[in-house]
Tab-separated table of C-alpha atoms in Angstrom:
chain	number	residue	atom	x	y	z
W	1	MET	CA	96.811	-24.169	138.509
W	2	LYS	CA	94.314	-23.498	135.660
W	3	LEU	CA	95.526	-21.733	132.480
W	4	THR	CA	93.149	-20.020	129.994
W	5	VAL	CA	94.201	-18.152	126.835
W	6	ILE	CA	91.923	-15.442	125.349
W	7	PHE	CA	92.612	-13.948	121.879
W	8	PRO	CA	91.158	-10.462	121.240
W	9	THR	CA	92.148	-8.280	118.278
W	10	ASN	CA	95.806	-7.633	118.974
W	11	ILE	CA	96.445	-8.662	122.589
W	12	ILE	CA	96.920	-12.082	124.132
W	13	GLN	CA	95.661	-12.305	127.713
W	14	TRP	CA	96.827	-15.093	129.992
W	15	VAL	CA	94.362	-15.626	132.796
W	16	VAL	CA	96.110	-17.611	135.505
W	17	VAL	CA	94.189	-18.920	138.506
W	18	VAL	CA	96.527	-19.585	141.454
W	19	ALA	CA	95.068	-20.600	144.804
W	20	GLY	CA	91.711	-19.148	143.829
W	21	VAL	CA	93.182	-15.772	142.804
W	22	VAL	CA	92.757	-14.649	139.172
W	23	LEU	CA	95.861	-13.014	137.674
W	24	THR	CA	95.659	-11.439	134.181
W	25	LEU	CA	98.873	-11.022	132.211
W	26	SER	CA	98.854	-9.299	128.800
W	27	LEU	CA	101.307	-9.077	125.949
W	28	THR	CA	101.157	-7.777	122.393
W	29	CYS	CA	100.529	-10.461	119.843
W	30	THR	CA	102.415	-9.899	116.610
W	31	GLU	CA	100.857	-13.090	115.282
W	32	VAL	CA	97.585	-11.175	114.823
W	33	TYR	CA	99.239	-9.202	112.024
W	34	GLY	CA	101.304	-12.135	110.827
W	35	SER	CA	104.661	-10.402	111.031
W	36	GLU	CA	106.611	-7.818	112.946
W	37	SER	CA	106.473	-5.434	109.955
W	38	LEU	CA	102.678	-5.511	109.789
W	39	GLN	CA	102.474	-5.069	113.550
W	40	LYS	CA	104.792	-2.046	113.377
W	41	ALA	CA	102.716	-0.588	110.537
W	42	PHE	CA	99.563	-1.046	112.622
W	43	GLU	CA	101.178	0.716	115.594
W	44	ALA	CA	102.368	3.582	113.373
W	45	ILE	CA	98.837	4.080	111.990
W	46	ASP	CA	97.395	3.926	115.500
W	47	GLU	CA	99.786	6.713	116.557
W	48	GLY	CA	99.131	8.860	113.465
W	49	ARG	CA	102.479	8.127	111.792
W	50	ASN	CA	100.849	7.263	108.475
W	51	TYR	CA	103.775	8.025	106.155
W	52	GLU	CA	106.016	5.822	108.269
W	53	ALA	CA	103.387	3.074	108.016
W	54	MET	CA	103.312	3.427	104.222
W	55	ARG	CA	107.111	3.187	104.106
W	56	LEU	CA	107.067	0.008	106.205
W	57	LEU	CA	104.352	-1.530	104.049
W	58	SER	CA	106.096	-0.632	100.780
W	59	GLN	CA	109.192	-2.497	101.958
W	60	TYR	CA	107.255	-5.619	102.963
W	61	ARG	CA	106.151	-8.496	100.720
W	62	PRO	CA	103.140	-10.143	102.351
W	63	SER	CA	102.286	-13.802	102.023
W	64	LYS	CA	98.981	-14.771	100.410
W	65	LYS	CA	97.488	-15.300	103.867
W	66	GLU	CA	98.608	-11.832	104.976
W	67	LEU	CA	97.307	-9.989	101.912
W	68	PRO	CA	93.847	-8.988	103.282
W	69	ARG	CA	95.410	-7.457	106.390
W	70	TYR	CA	98.150	-5.826	104.306
W	71	TYR	CA	95.513	-4.248	102.026
W	72	TYR	CA	93.568	-3.035	105.062
W	73	LEU	CA	96.605	-1.430	106.692
W	74	LYS	CA	97.661	0.198	103.410
W	75	GLY	CA	94.154	1.624	103.012
W	76	ARG	CA	94.121	2.913	106.586
W	77	ALA	CA	97.536	4.554	106.162
W	78	LEU	CA	96.392	6.261	102.947
W	79	GLU	CA	93.245	7.457	104.711
W	80	GLY	CA	95.336	8.897	107.519
W	81	ALA	CA	97.439	10.726	104.930
W	82	LYS	CA	94.195	12.131	103.414
W	83	ARG	CA	94.683	10.191	100.180
W	84	HIS	CA	91.141	8.914	100.402
W	85	ARG	CA	90.549	8.031	96.743
W	86	LYS	CA	93.589	5.786	96.602
W	87	ALA	CA	92.595	4.250	99.949
W	88	ILE	CA	89.291	3.056	98.466
W	89	GLY	CA	90.981	0.486	96.217
W	90	TYR	CA	93.001	-1.095	99.026
W	91	LEU	CA	90.080	-1.177	101.458
W	92	ASN	CA	87.885	-2.707	98.771
W	93	ARG	CA	90.461	-5.455	98.194
W	94	ALA	CA	90.710	-6.014	101.945
W	95	TYR	CA	86.935	-6.404	102.194
W	96	ILE	CA	86.707	-8.785	99.235
W	97	THR	CA	89.623	-11.032	100.239
W	98	ALA	CA	89.224	-11.076	104.038
W	99	LYS	CA	88.084	-14.322	105.628
W	100	ASP	CA	88.379	-12.980	109.174
W	101	THR	CA	84.937	-11.557	110.049
W	102	THR	CA	86.263	-8.682	112.176
W	103	LEU	CA	88.691	-7.613	109.471
W	104	LYS	CA	85.919	-7.789	106.861
W	105	GLU	CA	83.680	-5.628	109.054
W	106	ASP	CA	86.422	-3.048	109.668
W	107	ALA	CA	87.369	-2.922	105.983
W	108	LEU	CA	83.757	-2.311	104.931
W	109	PHE	CA	83.396	0.498	107.460
W	110	GLU	CA	86.648	2.196	106.468
W	111	ARG	CA	85.809	1.883	102.771
W	112	GLY	CA	82.634	3.834	103.488
W	113	VAL	CA	84.628	6.525	105.280
W	114	ALA	CA	87.001	6.774	102.311
W	115	TYR	CA	84.036	7.125	99.921
W	116	LEU	CA	82.524	9.843	102.111
W	117	MET	CA	85.772	11.790	102.452
W	118	SER	CA	86.368	11.528	98.682
W	119	GLY	CA	82.994	13.101	97.919
W	120	PHE	CA	81.476	9.878	96.516
W	121	HIS	CA	78.309	10.369	98.512
W	122	TYR	CA	76.056	7.884	96.718
W	123	GLU	CA	78.686	5.162	97.090
W	124	ALA	CA	79.192	6.084	100.750
W	125	ALA	CA	75.451	5.887	101.439
W	126	SER	CA	75.227	2.483	99.747
W	127	ASN	CA	78.298	1.266	101.650
W	128	PHE	CA	77.015	2.286	105.089
W	129	ARG	CA	73.534	0.969	104.325
W	130	LEU	CA	75.142	-2.423	103.619
W	131	PHE	CA	77.205	-2.169	106.813
W	132	ILE	CA	74.106	-1.414	108.917
W	133	ASN	CA	72.293	-4.407	107.412
W	134	LEU	CA	75.224	-6.820	107.826
W	135	TYR	CA	76.501	-5.705	111.227
W	136	PRO	CA	73.600	-4.312	113.302
W	137	ASP	CA	75.370	-5.211	116.568
W	138	SER	CA	78.766	-3.816	115.579
W	139	PRO	CA	80.607	-1.570	118.059
W	140	LEU	CA	80.893	0.803	115.078
W	141	ILE	CA	77.126	0.976	114.508
W	142	GLN	CA	76.625	4.480	115.964
W	143	ARG	CA	79.374	5.850	113.731
W	144	ALA	CA	77.840	3.972	110.785
W	145	TYR	CA	74.442	5.596	111.498
W	146	LEU	CA	76.083	9.025	111.564
W	147	ASN	CA	78.082	8.474	108.373
W	148	TYR	CA	75.033	7.063	106.583
W	149	ALA	CA	72.993	10.096	107.660
W	150	GLN	CA	75.696	12.470	106.414
W	151	ALA	CA	75.999	10.662	103.075
W	152	SER	CA	72.197	10.602	102.648
W	153	GLN	CA	72.071	14.320	103.379
W	154	LYS	CA	74.656	15.002	100.675
W	155	THR	CA	72.604	13.033	98.123
W	156	GLY	CA	69.439	14.967	98.962
W	157	ASN	CA	67.751	12.052	100.722
W	158	TYR	CA	66.728	14.244	103.650
W	159	VAL	CA	64.052	11.966	105.109
W	160	GLU	CA	66.526	9.089	105.430
W	161	ALA	CA	69.214	11.447	106.747
W	162	LEU	CA	66.927	12.774	109.464
W	163	ALA	CA	65.837	9.263	110.479
W	164	TYR	CA	69.445	8.189	111.039
W	165	PHE	CA	70.603	11.420	112.671
W	166	ARG	CA	67.883	10.700	115.234
W	167	LYS	CA	69.358	7.245	115.898
W	168	VAL	CA	72.683	8.784	116.924
W	169	SER	CA	73.307	9.900	120.495
W	170	ASP	CA	73.661	13.662	120.993
W	171	THR	CA	76.931	14.698	119.384
W	172	PRO	CA	77.775	17.959	117.595
W	173	GLU	CA	77.726	16.107	114.251
W	174	ALA	CA	74.215	14.793	114.928
W	175	ILE	CA	72.782	18.082	116.221
W	176	PHE	CA	74.190	20.239	113.429
W	177	GLY	CA	73.387	17.531	110.884
W	178	LYS	CA	69.717	17.594	111.906
W	179	ALA	CA	69.755	21.397	111.812
W	180	GLU	CA	71.052	21.393	108.231
W	181	VAL	CA	68.408	18.860	107.170
W	182	PHE	CA	65.642	21.011	108.688
W	183	GLN	CA	67.118	24.032	106.912
W	184	ARG	CA	67.117	22.284	103.535
W	185	LEU	CA	63.537	21.125	104.091
W	186	GLY	CA	62.471	24.719	104.743
W	187	LEU	CA	61.841	24.160	108.465
W	188	PHE	CA	63.818	27.244	109.432
W	189	SER	CA	62.460	27.726	112.966
W	190	ALA	CA	63.259	24.121	113.916
W	191	ALA	CA	66.727	24.510	112.398
W	192	HIS	CA	67.252	27.754	114.329
W	193	GLU	CA	66.481	26.071	117.659
W	194	LEU	CA	68.983	23.296	116.953
W	195	TYR	CA	71.687	25.754	115.895
W	196	ASN	CA	71.181	27.706	119.122
W	197	THR	CA	71.396	24.508	121.174
W	198	GLY	CA	74.554	23.450	119.378
W	199	LEU	CA	76.205	26.859	119.683
W	200	ILE	CA	75.762	26.820	123.452
W	201	SER	CA	76.979	23.244	123.925
W	202	TYR	CA	79.710	22.895	121.291
W	203	LYS	CA	81.495	26.233	120.914
W	204	ASN	CA	84.930	24.610	120.439
W	205	TYR	CA	83.558	22.308	117.722
W	206	ILE	CA	82.150	25.252	115.765
W	207	GLU	CA	85.496	27.068	115.820
W	208	LYS	CA	87.013	24.116	113.946
W	209	HIS	CA	84.086	23.780	111.495
W	210	PRO	CA	83.357	27.096	109.733
W	211	ASP	CA	80.734	25.379	107.566
W	212	ILE	CA	78.479	25.170	110.655
W	213	LEU	CA	78.892	28.912	111.156
W	214	TYR	CA	77.987	29.477	107.502
W	215	TYR	CA	74.761	27.453	107.700
W	216	TYR	CA	73.804	29.233	110.920
W	217	ALA	CA	74.422	32.611	109.246
W	218	GLU	CA	72.231	31.508	106.324
W	219	ASN	CA	69.523	30.486	108.789
W	220	LEU	CA	69.661	33.919	110.432
W	221	ARG	CA	69.496	35.617	107.014
W	222	ILE	CA	66.453	33.630	105.953
W	223	ILE	CA	64.489	34.257	109.176
W	224	GLY	CA	65.226	37.994	108.957
W	225	LYS	CA	67.922	38.416	111.608
W	226	THR	CA	70.172	40.115	109.109
W	227	GLU	CA	72.474	42.032	111.476
W	228	GLN	CA	73.408	38.829	113.296
W	229	ALA	CA	73.823	37.066	109.957
W	230	LYS	CA	76.139	39.803	108.648
W	231	SER	CA	78.409	39.590	111.694
W	232	LEU	CA	78.804	35.832	111.138
W	233	PHE	CA	79.409	36.226	107.397
W	234	TYR	CA	82.213	38.701	108.191
W	235	LEU	CA	83.821	36.087	110.460
W	236	LEU	CA	84.054	33.753	107.450
W	237	MET	CA	86.141	36.129	105.328
W	238	ASP	CA	89.409	34.420	106.268
W	239	THR	CA	88.113	30.911	105.558
W	240	TYR	CA	87.527	28.792	102.459
W	241	LEU	CA	83.856	29.858	102.641
W	242	ARG	CA	84.632	33.488	101.802
W	243	GLU	CA	82.722	33.536	98.482
W	244	ARG	CA	79.689	31.902	100.098
W	245	ALA	CA	79.767	34.651	102.717
W	246	TYR	CA	79.934	37.284	99.952
W	247	LEU	CA	76.839	35.726	98.381
W	248	GLY	CA	74.986	35.858	101.710
W	249	LEU	CA	75.979	39.503	102.234
W	250	GLY	CA	74.916	40.333	98.678
W	251	LEU	CA	71.482	38.812	99.239
W	252	ILE	CA	71.075	40.750	102.503
W	253	GLU	CA	71.897	44.061	100.785
W	254	TYR	CA	69.572	43.173	97.897
W	255	THR	CA	66.628	42.738	100.283
W	256	ARG	CA	67.541	46.099	101.861
W	257	ASN	CA	67.506	47.754	98.405
W	258	ASP	CA	71.169	48.725	98.742
W	259	MET	CA	71.888	47.624	95.186
W	260	GLU	CA	75.362	49.148	95.011
W	261	SER	CA	76.582	47.080	97.990
W	262	ALA	CA	74.668	44.042	96.750
W	263	GLU	CA	76.396	44.223	93.357
W	264	MET	CA	79.830	44.596	94.990
W	265	TYR	CA	79.375	41.466	97.135
W	266	LEU	CA	77.764	39.440	94.353
W	267	LYS	CA	80.625	40.199	91.950
W	268	LYS	CA	83.060	38.838	94.530
W	269	ALA	CA	80.867	35.760	94.982
W	270	SER	CA	80.847	35.192	91.205
W	271	GLU	CA	84.621	34.561	91.392
W	272	SER	CA	84.052	31.442	93.508
W	273	PRO	CA	85.516	28.124	92.293
W	274	ASP	CA	82.207	26.553	93.367
W	275	ARG	CA	79.900	26.300	90.343
W	276	VAL	CA	76.712	26.545	92.435
W	277	ILE	CA	77.878	29.766	94.102
W	278	ARG	CA	78.853	31.235	90.710
W	279	ARG	CA	75.431	30.367	89.279
W	280	GLN	CA	73.579	31.940	92.198
W	281	ALA	CA	75.786	35.032	92.086
W	282	LEU	CA	75.195	35.552	88.338
W	283	LEU	CA	71.434	35.151	88.719
W	284	ASN	CA	71.297	37.695	91.525
W	285	LEU	CA	73.592	40.081	89.644
W	286	GLY	CA	71.008	39.936	86.865
W	287	ARG	CA	68.203	40.699	89.318
W	288	THR	CA	70.218	43.535	90.884
W	289	SER	CA	70.818	45.096	87.461
W	290	ILE	CA	67.102	44.851	86.636
W	291	ALA	CA	66.257	46.540	89.950
W	292	THR	CA	68.578	49.458	89.088
W	293	ASP	CA	67.147	49.647	85.541
W	294	GLN	CA	70.436	48.528	83.975
W	295	LYS	CA	68.704	46.016	81.772
W	296	ASN	CA	71.425	45.623	79.154
W	297	ARG	CA	73.855	44.643	81.898
W	298	ALA	CA	71.232	42.279	83.333
W	299	ILE	CA	70.887	40.582	79.945
W	300	GLU	CA	74.658	40.071	79.808
W	301	TYR	CA	74.731	38.347	83.212
W	302	LEU	CA	71.705	36.193	82.405
W	303	LYS	CA	73.060	35.148	79.004
W	304	VAL	CA	76.335	34.021	80.605
W	305	LEU	CA	74.317	31.939	83.056
W	306	ARG	CA	72.239	30.454	80.225
W	307	ARG	CA	75.339	29.651	78.150
W	308	ASP	CA	77.674	28.280	80.835
W	309	TYR	CA	75.238	26.500	83.176
W	310	PRO	CA	72.380	25.020	81.105
W	311	TYR	CA	69.700	22.785	82.653
W	312	THR	CA	70.216	24.128	86.169
W	313	PRO	CA	67.565	25.790	88.370
W	314	GLU	CA	69.428	29.108	88.058
W	315	SER	CA	69.580	28.938	84.247
W	316	GLU	CA	65.826	28.290	84.113
W	317	ALA	CA	65.214	31.344	86.312
W	318	ALA	CA	67.559	33.311	84.022
W	319	LEU	CA	65.623	32.206	80.923
W	320	LEU	CA	62.379	33.374	82.501
W	321	LEU	CA	63.882	36.783	83.306
W	322	LEU	CA	65.268	37.031	79.755
W	323	ALA	CA	61.823	36.216	78.330
W	324	GLU	CA	60.262	38.968	80.464
W	325	LEU	CA	62.912	41.476	79.365
W	326	MET	CA	62.401	40.572	75.687
W	327	ARG	CA	58.629	40.907	76.061
W	328	GLU	CA	59.111	44.395	77.538
W	329	ARG	CA	61.162	45.259	74.432
W	330	LYS	CA	58.397	43.797	72.254
W	331	ASP	CA	60.858	41.243	70.895
W	332	TYR	CA	58.253	38.496	71.079
W	333	LEU	CA	60.086	35.960	68.922
W	334	GLN	CA	63.135	36.029	71.194
W	335	ALA	CA	60.912	35.893	74.289
W	336	GLU	CA	59.186	32.814	72.863
W	337	LYS	CA	62.578	31.216	72.157
W	338	TYR	CA	63.657	31.583	75.794
W	339	LEU	CA	60.361	30.203	77.054
W	340	ARG	CA	60.589	27.219	74.717
W	341	GLU	CA	63.983	26.369	76.235
W	342	ILE	CA	62.278	26.100	79.616
W	343	LEU	CA	59.141	24.347	78.395
W	344	PHE	CA	61.030	21.700	76.414
W	345	GLY	CA	63.648	21.166	79.090
W	346	ARG	CA	62.745	19.679	82.431
W	347	LYS	CA	59.260	20.012	83.937
W	348	PRO	CA	58.442	23.689	83.338
W	349	MET	CA	57.972	25.972	86.330
W	350	LYS	CA	54.545	27.514	86.843
W	351	ALA	CA	55.968	31.011	86.320
W	352	ALA	CA	57.149	30.006	82.830
W	353	LEU	CA	53.660	28.800	81.912
W	354	ASN	CA	52.194	32.066	83.230
W	355	GLU	CA	54.687	34.112	81.192
W	356	LEU	CA	53.787	32.113	78.069
W	357	GLU	CA	50.103	32.854	78.685
W	358	ILE	CA	50.891	36.601	78.949
W	359	LEU	CA	52.947	36.444	75.758
W	360	ILE	CA	50.115	34.731	73.857
């Protein structure tokens, strides 16, 4: 009889050859996690019982040898409990202290996930770039490509994001990720085709991800399919994207010259906790007021934008509108002041230079 022992991650397999017949017997190996407590914590995490895992780990005092695995399990449990920022510290310690190559690989990957879920997109991109370089043959490589693409997209590195979305096999995350990149690059027709493909193939996924529905509605608005866009924006009213939907509806009504409806939606959008949405709403409220010849009200909106959100694209557009309004009033000194704020800020927009030429 020939006996062979194989050690994978957490299972011991005994391959026994008897009379030419191979028999495989398996049993759980608690030695992989060093103790019964760590093994139980691992099983709890695997089954989604993250708070139970944290309780088990808090009651256990690991040996020095067990520390890397203890840190890893604590980080995983915190991730599962959606405490991603706290998880980062434990996963970082697991990665630094681990001598086991598989554990080190897993810790690096999970640290990247924790960065991404915490909104630390630059750190997540750097983390997954390192993972891809260190572990090109990892079984996690496809997920690393996807996470790197998503992090790159969030940092505005759209070329890199698109390159890595294309490396990923067709999944809803990859298809809708590519669509959003095309949208942000101004390739609206290409984005529209991908959204249509995704909507047909992944209806259940979209129902769980209202952000996809929002970007599709924005795509429809931009390419002029406003009735379809409006119906999708209305579907978002009971989600966390409500104020974004109000902004989209306001912009649709503005292009239709229904300024009363536009103002109503834009005022609701201006109550958003999202600073970008508030900025865009204030700017378009200013434009709506100008269009209805309520220029004093427009000045109020634009001044709030200038005061509260300096050095943003919206504040620069507001300064240009304020300069134009002051020029119309023949208040040339104030118009010049607003233009100087643009010209001595970041690289001035061409429209600001043109307005200065008119003023001179």
